Structure formats: C-alpha cells, structure tokens
Coordinates of C-alpha atoms in Angstrom, one line a residue:
X45 CA 112.3 26.1 65.4
X46 CA 110.1 28.4 63.2
X47 CA 111.2 31.5 61.6
X48 CA 109.2 33.9 59.5
X49 CA 110.5 37.0 57.5
X50 CA 108.2 39.9 56.6
X51 CA 109.5 43.1 54.8
X52 CA 108.1 45.9 56.7
X53 CA 110.1 48.8 55.0
X54 CA 112.3 49.0 51.8
X55 CA 115.5 47.7 53.5
X56 CA 114.1 46.4 56.8
X57 CA 112.9 42.9 57.6
X58 CA 110.9 41.6 60.7
X59 CA 112.1 38.2 61.7
X60 CA 109.4 36.0 64.1
X61 CA 111.3 33.3 65.4
X62 CA 109.9 30.6 67.7
X63 CA 112.1 28.3 69.6
X64 CA 110.5 24.9 70.9
X65 CA 110.4 24.1 74.5
X66 CA 112.7 21.3 74.2
X67 CA 115.7 23.6 72.9
X68 CA 114.7 26.1 75.6
X69 CA 115.0 23.2 78.3
X70 CA 118.4 22.2 76.9
X71 CA 119.5 26.0 77.1
X72 CA 118.4 25.9 80.6
X73 CA 120.4 23.0 81.3
X74 CA 123.6 24.6 79.9
X75 CA 123.0 27.9 81.6
X76 CA 122.6 25.8 84.9
X77 CA 126.4 24.0 84.1
X78 CA 127.9 27.3 83.4
X79 CA 126.6 29.4 86.3
X80 CA 127.2 26.5 89.0
X81 CA 130.7 26.7 88.2
X82 CA 130.7 30.3 88.8
X83 CA 128.5 30.9 91.8
X84 CA 129.5 30.0 95.4
X85 CA 126.7 28.4 96.9
X86 CA 127.3 27.9 100.8
X87 CA 127.4 24.2 102.0
X88 CA 128.4 23.3 98.3
X89 CA 131.9 22.6 96.5
X90 CA 132.1 24.8 93.4
X91 CA 129.9 23.2 90.4
X92 CA 128.2 20.7 92.8
X93 CA 125.2 22.6 94.0
X94 CA 122.0 21.1 92.7
X95 CA 120.1 23.1 90.1
X96 CA 117.3 23.6 92.5
X97 CA 119.5 25.0 95.3
X98 CA 121.2 27.4 92.8
X99 CA 118.0 28.6 91.5
X100 CA 117.0 29.5 95.0
X101 CA 120.5 31.0 95.7
X102 CA 120.7 33.4 92.5
X103 CA 117.0 33.3 91.6
X104 CA 115.1 31.9 88.6
X105 CA 115.2 35.0 86.5
X106 CA 119.1 34.8 86.6
X107 CA 119.0 31.3 84.9
X108 CA 116.4 32.3 82.5
X109 CA 118.4 35.2 81.5
X110 CA 121.5 33.3 80.8
X111 CA 119.7 30.7 79.1
X112 CA 118.2 33.1 76.6
X113 CA 121.7 34.8 76.1
X114 CA 123.0 31.6 75.1
X115 CA 120.0 30.6 72.8
X116 CA 119.0 33.7 71.0
X117 CA 122.0 34.2 69.0
X118 CA 122.1 30.7 67.9
X119 CA 118.4 30.9 67.0
X120 CA 118.6 34.2 65.2
X121 CA 121.6 32.8 63.0
X122 CA 119.7 29.8 62.1
X123 CA 116.6 32.0 61.3
X124 CA 118.9 34.3 59.0
X125 CA 120.0 30.9 57.2
X126 CA 116.5 29.4 56.8
X127 CA 114.7 32.8 55.6
X128 CA 117.7 33.7 53.1
X129 CA 117.8 37.2 54.2
X130 CA 121.1 39.1 54.2
X131 CA 121.6 41.5 57.2
X132 CA 123.8 44.3 57.0
X133 CA 123.6 45.5 60.4
X134 CA 123.2 44.2 64.2
X135 CA 119.2 43.3 64.8
X136 CA 117.2 44.9 67.1
X137 CA 115.6 42.2 69.4
X138 CA 112.5 42.2 71.1
X139 CA 111.6 39.1 73.6
X140 CA 107.8 38.3 73.2
X141 CA 107.8 35.1 75.3
X142 CA 110.2 33.7 77.8
X143 CA 108.6 31.1 80.0
X144 CA 110.1 27.6 81.2
X145 CA 108.3 24.9 79.7
X146 CA 107.0 27.1 76.7
X147 CA 108.4 28.0 73.6
X148 CA 110.7 31.2 73.3
X149 CA 109.4 33.7 71.2
X150 CA 111.4 36.8 69.9
X151 CA 111.3 39.2 67.1
X152 CA 114.3 40.7 65.3
X153 CA 114.3 44.0 63.3
X154 CA 116.7 43.7 60.7
X155 CA 118.1 46.1 58.1
X156 CA 119.1 43.8 54.9
X157 CA 121.1 44.2 52.0
X158 CA 119.1 46.3 49.6
X159 CA 117.4 45.1 46.2
X160 CA 119.0 46.7 43.3
X161 CA 117.1 47.6 40.3
X162 CA 119.3 47.1 37.2
X163 CA 119.4 49.2 34.3
X164 CA 121.3 48.4 31.1
X165 CA 124.1 46.8 31.6
X166 CA 124.9 44.7 28.2
X167 CA 125.7 46.4 25.2
X168 CA 127.0 49.5 26.6
X169 CA 129.0 51.9 24.5
X170 CA 132.2 53.4 25.6
X171 CA 135.4 54.8 23.7
X172 CA 138.6 53.3 24.4
X173 CA 141.4 55.9 25.1
X174 CA 144.2 56.1 22.6
X175 CA 147.1 53.7 22.7
X176 CA 149.0 55.6 20.0
X177 CA 152.6 56.6 20.8
X178 CA 154.1 59.1 19.0
X179 CA 158.0 59.8 18.2
X180 CA 157.5 62.9 20.6
X181 CA 156.5 60.5 23.3
X182 CA 159.5 58.4 22.5
X183 CA 161.7 61.6 22.5
X184 CA 160.4 62.7 26.1
X185 CA 161.0 59.1 27.5
X186 CA 164.6 59.3 26.1
X187 CA 165.1 62.7 27.5
X188 CA 163.7 61.7 31.2
X189 CA 166.5 58.8 30.9
X190 CA 169.0 61.3 29.8
X191 CA 168.2 63.3 32.8
X192 CA 168.2 60.3 35.3
X193 CA 171.8 59.4 34.1
X194 CA 173.0 63.0 34.0
X195 CA 176.3 63.7 35.7
X196 CA 176.2 66.4 38.5
X197 CA 178.8 69.1 38.3
X198 CA 179.6 71.4 41.1
X199 CA 179.9 75.1 39.9
X200 CA 182.4 77.5 41.2
X201 CA 180.4 80.5 40.1
X202 CA 177.3 81.2 38.2
X203 CA 173.6 81.6 39.2
X204 CA 170.8 79.2 40.1
X205 CA 168.9 78.0 37.1
X206 CA 165.8 75.7 36.8
X207 CA 166.7 72.1 37.6
X208 CA 169.8 72.9 39.5
X209 CA 170.6 71.0 42.6
X210 CA 170.9 73.8 45.2
X211 CA 172.1 73.6 48.9
X212 CA 171.0 76.4 51.2
X213 CA 170.6 77.8 54.6
X214 CA 167.3 79.2 55.4
X215 CA 165.3 80.6 58.3
X216 CA 161.7 81.6 58.3
X217 CA 159.6 84.0 60.3
X218 CA 156.0 84.7 60.7
X219 CA 155.0 88.1 62.2
X220 CA 158.6 88.4 62.8
X221 CA 158.9 85.3 65.0
X222 CA 160.5 82.1 64.1
X223 CA 158.2 78.8 63.6
X224 CA 158.8 75.2 63.9
X225 CA 160.2 73.6 61.1
X226 CA 161.2 77.0 59.4
X227 CA 164.9 76.7 59.8
X228 CA 167.4 74.4 58.1
X229 CA 171.3 74.2 57.3
X230 CA 172.8 72.7 54.2
X231 CA 169.3 71.7 52.7
X232 CA 169.7 70.4 49.3
X233 CA 166.8 70.6 46.7
X234 CA 166.3 70.4 42.9
X235 CA 164.8 73.8 41.9
X236 CA 161.6 73.2 40.0
X237 CA 161.0 69.6 41.7
X238 CA 160.9 70.2 45.4
X239 CA 157.6 71.0 46.1
X240 CA 158.0 73.7 48.5
X241 CA 155.7 76.5 49.3
X242 CA 154.6 78.1 46.0
X243 CA 156.7 80.9 44.8
X244 CA 159.9 79.5 47.2
X245 CA 161.8 78.0 44.3
X246 CA 161.0 80.8 41.7
X247 CA 162.7 83.2 44.0
X248 CA 166.1 81.1 44.0
X249 CA 166.5 81.5 40.4
X250 CA 169.4 84.0 39.6
X251 CA 171.0 84.0 43.2
X252 CA 174.7 83.5 43.1
X253 CA 176.7 81.4 45.3
X254 CA 177.3 82.8 48.9
X255 CA 174.6 85.2 48.0
X256 CA 172.0 85.9 50.9
X257 CA 168.5 87.5 50.2
X258 CA 164.9 87.5 51.8
X259 CA 162.2 85.5 50.3
X260 CA 158.6 86.2 50.8
X261 CA 156.0 83.7 50.3
X262 CA 152.6 82.6 51.4
X263 CA 151.5 79.5 52.8
X264 CA 148.6 78.0 51.2
X265 CA 145.1 78.1 52.7
X266 CA 145.1 74.1 53.1
X267 CA 148.6 73.8 54.6
X268 CA 148.6 70.9 57.1
X269 CA 149.9 73.1 60.1
X270 CA 146.6 75.4 60.9
X271 CA 148.9 77.9 62.6
X272 CA 150.8 78.5 59.5
X273 CA 147.6 78.3 56.8
X274 CA 147.2 81.4 54.8
X275 CA 150.2 83.3 56.7
X276 CA 152.8 85.3 55.0
X277 CA 156.5 84.2 55.7
X278 CA 159.7 85.8 55.2
X279 CA 162.8 83.3 54.8
X280 CA 166.5 84.6 54.9
X281 CA 168.1 82.2 52.4
X282 CA 171.7 81.8 51.5
X283 CA 172.8 79.7 48.5
X284 CA 175.8 77.6 49.6
X285 CA 176.4 75.2 46.5
X286 CA 174.9 75.0 43.2
X287 CA 175.4 71.7 41.1
X288 CA 174.1 71.3 37.6
X289 CA 173.3 68.3 35.5
X290 CA 175.7 67.5 32.8
X291 CA 173.7 65.6 30.0
X292 CA 175.4 63.0 27.9
X293 CA 174.6 63.2 24.2
X294 CA 172.0 60.9 22.9
X295 CA 174.0 58.4 20.8
X296 CA 175.0 54.8 20.7
X297 CA 177.5 55.3 23.8
X298 CA 174.8 56.6 25.8
X299 CA 172.7 53.6 24.9
X300 CA 175.4 51.3 25.9
X301 CA 175.9 52.9 29.2
X302 CA 172.1 52.9 30.5
X303 CA 170.8 49.8 28.5
X304 CA 171.7 46.4 27.3
X305 CA 171.4 47.7 23.7
X306 CA 174.3 48.7 21.3
X307 CA 172.6 51.3 19.3
X308 CA 170.4 54.5 20.0
X309 CA 168.0 53.1 17.5
X310 CA 167.6 49.9 19.3
X311 CA 166.8 51.6 22.6
X312 CA 164.6 54.0 21.1
X313 CA 162.5 51.0 19.7
X314 CA 162.3 49.3 23.0
X315 CA 161.1 52.4 24.4
X316 CA 158.6 52.6 22.1
X317 CA 157.5 49.2 22.8
X318 CA 157.4 49.7 26.5
X319 CA 155.4 52.8 26.1
X320 CA 152.8 51.0 23.8
X321 CA 152.5 48.4 26.3
X322 CA 151.7 50.8 29.0
X323 CA 149.4 52.9 26.9
X324 CA 147.5 49.6 26.1
X325 CA 147.5 48.5 29.8
X326 CA 146.2 51.9 30.5
X327 CA 143.4 51.9 27.9
X328 CA 142.4 48.6 29.0
X329 CA 142.0 49.7 32.7
X330 CA 140.3 52.7 31.7
X331 CA 137.7 51.0 29.4
X332 CA 137.0 48.3 32.4
X333 CA 136.3 51.4 34.7
X334 CA 134.2 53.1 32.1
X335 CA 131.8 50.3 31.4
X336 CA 131.6 49.5 34.9
X337 CA 130.9 53.2 35.7
X338 CA 128.1 53.3 33.1
X339 CA 126.3 50.0 34.5
X340 CA 126.3 51.2 38.1
X341 CA 125.0 54.7 36.8
X342 CA 122.3 52.7 35.0
X343 CA 121.1 51.1 38.2
X344 CA 119.1 52.1 41.0
X345 CA 119.5 51.0 44.7
X346 CA 118.5 52.6 48.1
X347 CA 121.5 52.2 50.5
X348 CA 120.6 51.8 54.2
X349 CA 122.2 54.2 56.4
X350 CA 123.5 51.4 58.4
X351 CA 125.8 50.2 55.6
X352 CA 127.2 53.5 54.9
X353 CA 128.2 54.0 58.6
X354 CA 130.0 50.5 58.3
X355 CA 132.0 51.6 55.2
X356 CA 132.8 55.0 56.6
X357 CA 134.5 52.9 59.5
X358 CA 136.3 50.7 57.3
X359 CA 137.6 53.7 55.3
X360 CA 138.7 55.5 58.5
X361 CA 140.6 52.3 59.8
X362 CA 142.0 52.0 56.3
X363 CA 143.4 55.5 56.7
X364 CA 144.6 54.9 59.9
X365 CA 146.7 52.0 59.1
X366 CA 148.3 54.1 56.1
X367 CA 149.1 56.9 58.6
X368 CA 150.7 54.3 61.1
X369 CA 153.2 53.2 58.4
X370 CA 154.1 57.1 58.0
X371 CA 154.5 57.2 62.1
X372 CA 151.1 59.4 62.4
X373 CA 148.2 59.0 64.5
X374 CA 144.7 59.6 63.2
X375 CA 144.2 62.1 65.9
X376 CA 147.6 64.3 64.8
X377 CA 146.3 63.9 61.2
X378 CA 143.3 65.4 61.9
X379 CA 144.9 68.3 64.3
X380 CA 147.3 69.0 61.3
X381 CA 144.6 69.1 58.8
X382 CA 142.4 71.2 61.3
X383 CA 139.5 68.7 60.6
X384 CA 137.4 66.4 62.9
X385 CA 136.4 63.1 62.5
X386 CA 132.8 64.0 61.6
X387 CA 134.1 66.2 58.8
X388 CA 136.2 63.8 57.4
X389 CA 133.3 61.2 57.4
X390 CA 131.0 63.7 55.4
X391 CA 134.0 64.2 52.9
X392 CA 134.2 60.4 52.6
X393 CA 130.4 59.9 52.4
X394 CA 130.1 60.2 48.6
X395 CA 132.9 57.8 47.8
X396 CA 131.5 55.3 50.5
X397 CA 128.0 55.7 48.9
X398 CA 129.3 55.0 45.5
X399 CA 131.9 52.1 46.5
X400 CA 128.7 50.4 47.9
X401 CA 126.6 50.9 45.1
X402 CA 129.3 49.6 42.5
X403 CA 129.6 46.2 45.0
X404 CA 126.0 45.7 45.1
X405 CA 125.4 46.4 41.4
X406 CA 128.0 43.7 40.6
X407 CA 126.7 41.1 43.0
X408 CA 123.2 41.5 41.3
X409 CA 124.5 41.0 38.0
X410 CA 126.4 38.2 39.0
X411 CA 123.0 36.6 40.4
X412 CA 121.1 37.7 37.2
X413 CA 123.7 36.1 35.0
X414 CA 124.4 33.3 37.3
X415 CA 128.0 34.1 37.3
X416 CA 130.0 31.9 39.7
X417 CA 133.6 30.9 40.4
X418 CA 135.1 27.3 40.6
X419 CA 137.1 25.5 43.4
X420 CA 140.0 25.5 40.8
X421 CA 139.7 29.4 40.2
X422 CA 139.8 29.8 44.0
X423 CA 142.8 27.8 44.6
X424 CA 144.6 29.5 41.7
X425 CA 143.8 32.9 43.4
X426 CA 145.2 31.2 46.6
X427 CA 148.2 30.3 44.8
X428 CA 148.7 33.7 43.3
X429 CA 148.5 35.3 46.7
X430 CA 151.0 32.9 47.9
X431 CA 153.5 33.6 45.3
X432 CA 153.4 37.3 46.3
X433 CA 153.8 36.7 49.8
X434 CA 156.4 33.9 49.0
X435 CA 154.4 31.4 51.2
X436 CA 153.3 27.9 50.8
X437 CA 149.6 27.9 49.2
X438 CA 148.5 25.5 51.8
X439 CA 149.6 28.0 54.4
X440 CA 148.0 30.9 53.0
X441 CA 144.7 29.1 52.4
X442 CA 144.8 27.9 56.1
X443 CA 145.3 31.4 57.3
X444 CA 142.7 32.8 54.9
X445 CA 140.0 30.2 55.9
X446 CA 141.1 30.8 59.8
X447 CA 140.4 34.4 59.4
X448 CA 137.2 33.9 57.7
X449 CA 138.5 35.6 54.5
X450 CA 137.7 32.7 52.0
X451 CA 134.1 34.0 51.3
X452 CA 135.9 37.6 50.6
X453 CA 138.2 36.1 48.4
X454 CA 135.6 34.3 46.5
X455 CA 133.5 37.5 46.3
X456 CA 136.3 39.4 44.7
X457 CA 136.8 36.7 42.2
X458 CA 133.0 36.9 41.2
X459 CA 133.0 40.8 41.0
X460 CA 135.9 40.5 38.6
X461 CA 134.5 38.0 36.4
X462 CA 131.4 40.2 36.1
X463 CA 133.5 43.3 35.3
X464 CA 135.1 41.1 32.7
X465 CA 131.5 40.1 31.5
X466 CA 130.4 43.5 31.2
X467 CA 133.4 44.5 29.0
X468 CA 132.8 41.4 26.7
X469 CA 129.1 42.5 26.4
X470 CA 130.0 46.2 25.6
X471 CA 130.4 48.1 22.3
X472 CA 133.8 49.4 22.7
X473 CA 134.9 52.1 20.0
X474 CA 138.2 53.6 19.2
X475 CA 138.6 57.4 19.1
X476 CA 137.7 57.4 15.4
X477 CA 134.5 55.7 16.2
X478 CA 135.5 52.4 14.7
X479 CA 135.2 49.2 16.7
X480 CA 138.3 49.2 18.9
X481 CA 140.5 46.1 18.4
X482 CA 141.4 43.6 21.4

C-alpha cells in the first residue's frame, strides 16, 4: 500500500492512498464469503453458492461495494499511521479507482490537529498569592466552629432576628393568582442563609410568633422558571416558631467539647495550622494556574471548527450526566432556563476554545521538551485510581485498557508533568516582590 499526505490548507491534509490489486482481491474474497451467507440464491443452500453464481444473482457492483466498504477503513487507518498525521474529525472520502484486477485508489480530505506556535513558556513571572494567616482569620474560624456547635433554643416570645431558624407557612400569588411551588406549610429556614428570592428574608426580620403579614418581592430576571422571571409576587406569611442559636463561650470547655484538645489555645493553634496548610495548597494551585495561563496566552494556534464542535458535544454530554444525578433532563433544564441547545453551545464556545488551546499548548510543550511518562508512572496512577475506587489495580487496568482509556490516562500524566515543568521554570515572586519560597 502507498500513502501520501499533502497539506492543502492550514489544518487540512489531503491523503492519497493506493491499495495494491492483491489486497483488493483478498477483500473481494472476504466480501464474497460474507454475502454468500446472507443472500438466498435459488438452488443453493445458504453459504454454498459459487462466487460466479452469486455475482450473477446480486450483480458485480454489490460485491465491489462490499469489498470497498471493508477495505477503505483499514487502508485509511494504515495510511494515517504511515504518514503520521493526527486527524481530529471524520475524513471526507473520494473513490478515484475501483476496478477488479487493478489497485484501489482513493483520496481522503482530513482535518488534522493544528500546529501550535509556542511563545515564551520558560521563565514566566507570576506573583504567588499570600499564604499569611492572621489572628482575625483564626478568630473567624473559631466563631464558625462556635456557630456550628450552637444550641438551638425555642423562643416563646420575641421577634425574628438575623441567623434565627424560623418555621413559616406561606402562600404566594403572581397577578393575584397562586402559582406552582408558591405554597408551603411548616417550612423551616435560617434567616440570612436560606438563599430565597432577594428581599424575602429581610422582610421576615422583626416579625413575632403567630404574626401574619404580606411580603412583596420580585423574581430575578434569570429565574429558572420563565413564567415567573421578572414578575412581582405577594406572599402571605405566618411565623409559627422561632429558634435562636445559643453560643457556648470560647473557653477550654468549648475546646474539649468540639475537639480532641484540652485547651482553647491548643485548638486555636491547630486551626491556625490547618488554615496555613489550606492557604499554601490554594496558593500552589493558583500559581500553577497562573503560569499555565501565561504560557497559553503566549502561544498562537488556529483551532479547527470541527474540534470545537466535538468539544462542545463533550461538554453538553457532561452537563447531561450531572443533570441526571439531580433527576433532571437536559430538555427540562433548557426549558426552565428558557434556552436552546444552540444558545447554550454559544455560551460554552469560549470555554471550549480555551480548554482546547490549553491542551494543544501542553502537548506542544511536551513534544518540544521531550516530556514523557514511564510505565512505572502509569502503573502508579492506575494504583491511585484503584485505591480511590477500592478495587484491585489489575482489574482497574484491565477495564481502562478494555475501554481504550489508557492513552487518555497517559496523556493526562504527561500534561501534569508539563505544568510542573512550567512552574519549575517560572520566576515566582511573593507579594512583596521577593522570590517566593517553596
């Protein structure tokens, strides 16, 4: 077989492939063996009709078409391997010559992975986020802990305050008419943290137990239900119960109750250490992202529309899977958000383009710097995955290989190494302009 690849446009290659006559003859034999089992030829048992009889019965062209259908995909993938091109979409095929006894000749117009023009990616300067933890940060964390372990006390009298746990009945109307989801009995919410329609919780403040009043709010313009978005609603609300948090004093007894420490100072020191670790992890992640972003911004690449469409399809499939977990379908989600698939694709397009550019730049740097992974590193990743899934590593590897995902695992590891390479090569400075410490 002969294959030649010629770049005819920036991201398009024309493959010219010639399959020799012997291979075509073998494909014709395979086509005959396949068709003779399917076609009922009068006077012959299934699968027993001679080839010449079968050809007369179904026509020579049917046999040629079947042989080509079997031969072309094999020849195309072999040509891709031989020429080293990297297709990113299905090819457009054109048969040039199909004649028994002669070579089969076809052309394939193929959109390929675009070439990346790398800019500066070494010595990039980024500022590392601060990892400082102040006494105020520790105090806020203590107060969050104090709130989390607060005792709820039911009030016999008094009025609603910020942070109270309130039980209410309510009935809402829009244009004087009740609407779906606008009524509830014994509904409990934490005032200030319930995330209801803006203005609803604020109007509960100052209400007494058993008091009823009307609350007027306006649904946001981006409210998921289009029939309510932007509409004014009037809710008749009755406060049935108020519970208030009773905070324990911040002392050694509190530390003993909520932790393994005997004193408040020990608890404070532990919280400070945890906040420091979290700040350092966050700074590390943000620094990696900043270095990567600069390297990607410095590169130039013309991404084919076919790649963007494929990426958009993947993003929509991912969204659909997440919605299914929540008991929603994509169709209902689009209905609630008053949107269409086309509008959503348009909103996702910038993210699709940016994620593709990032992956292409990482792959280009890996090639330029000869960054690869070893079999030991791949196996270590398989074992990490197996530990997460609580499965045997050999089973996980077999599944990964069976699903054709080993290449994806390998590519992910390579890209991680490239990002670390970029960080190692970067000039990372602290907030004060001095070199950042590891």
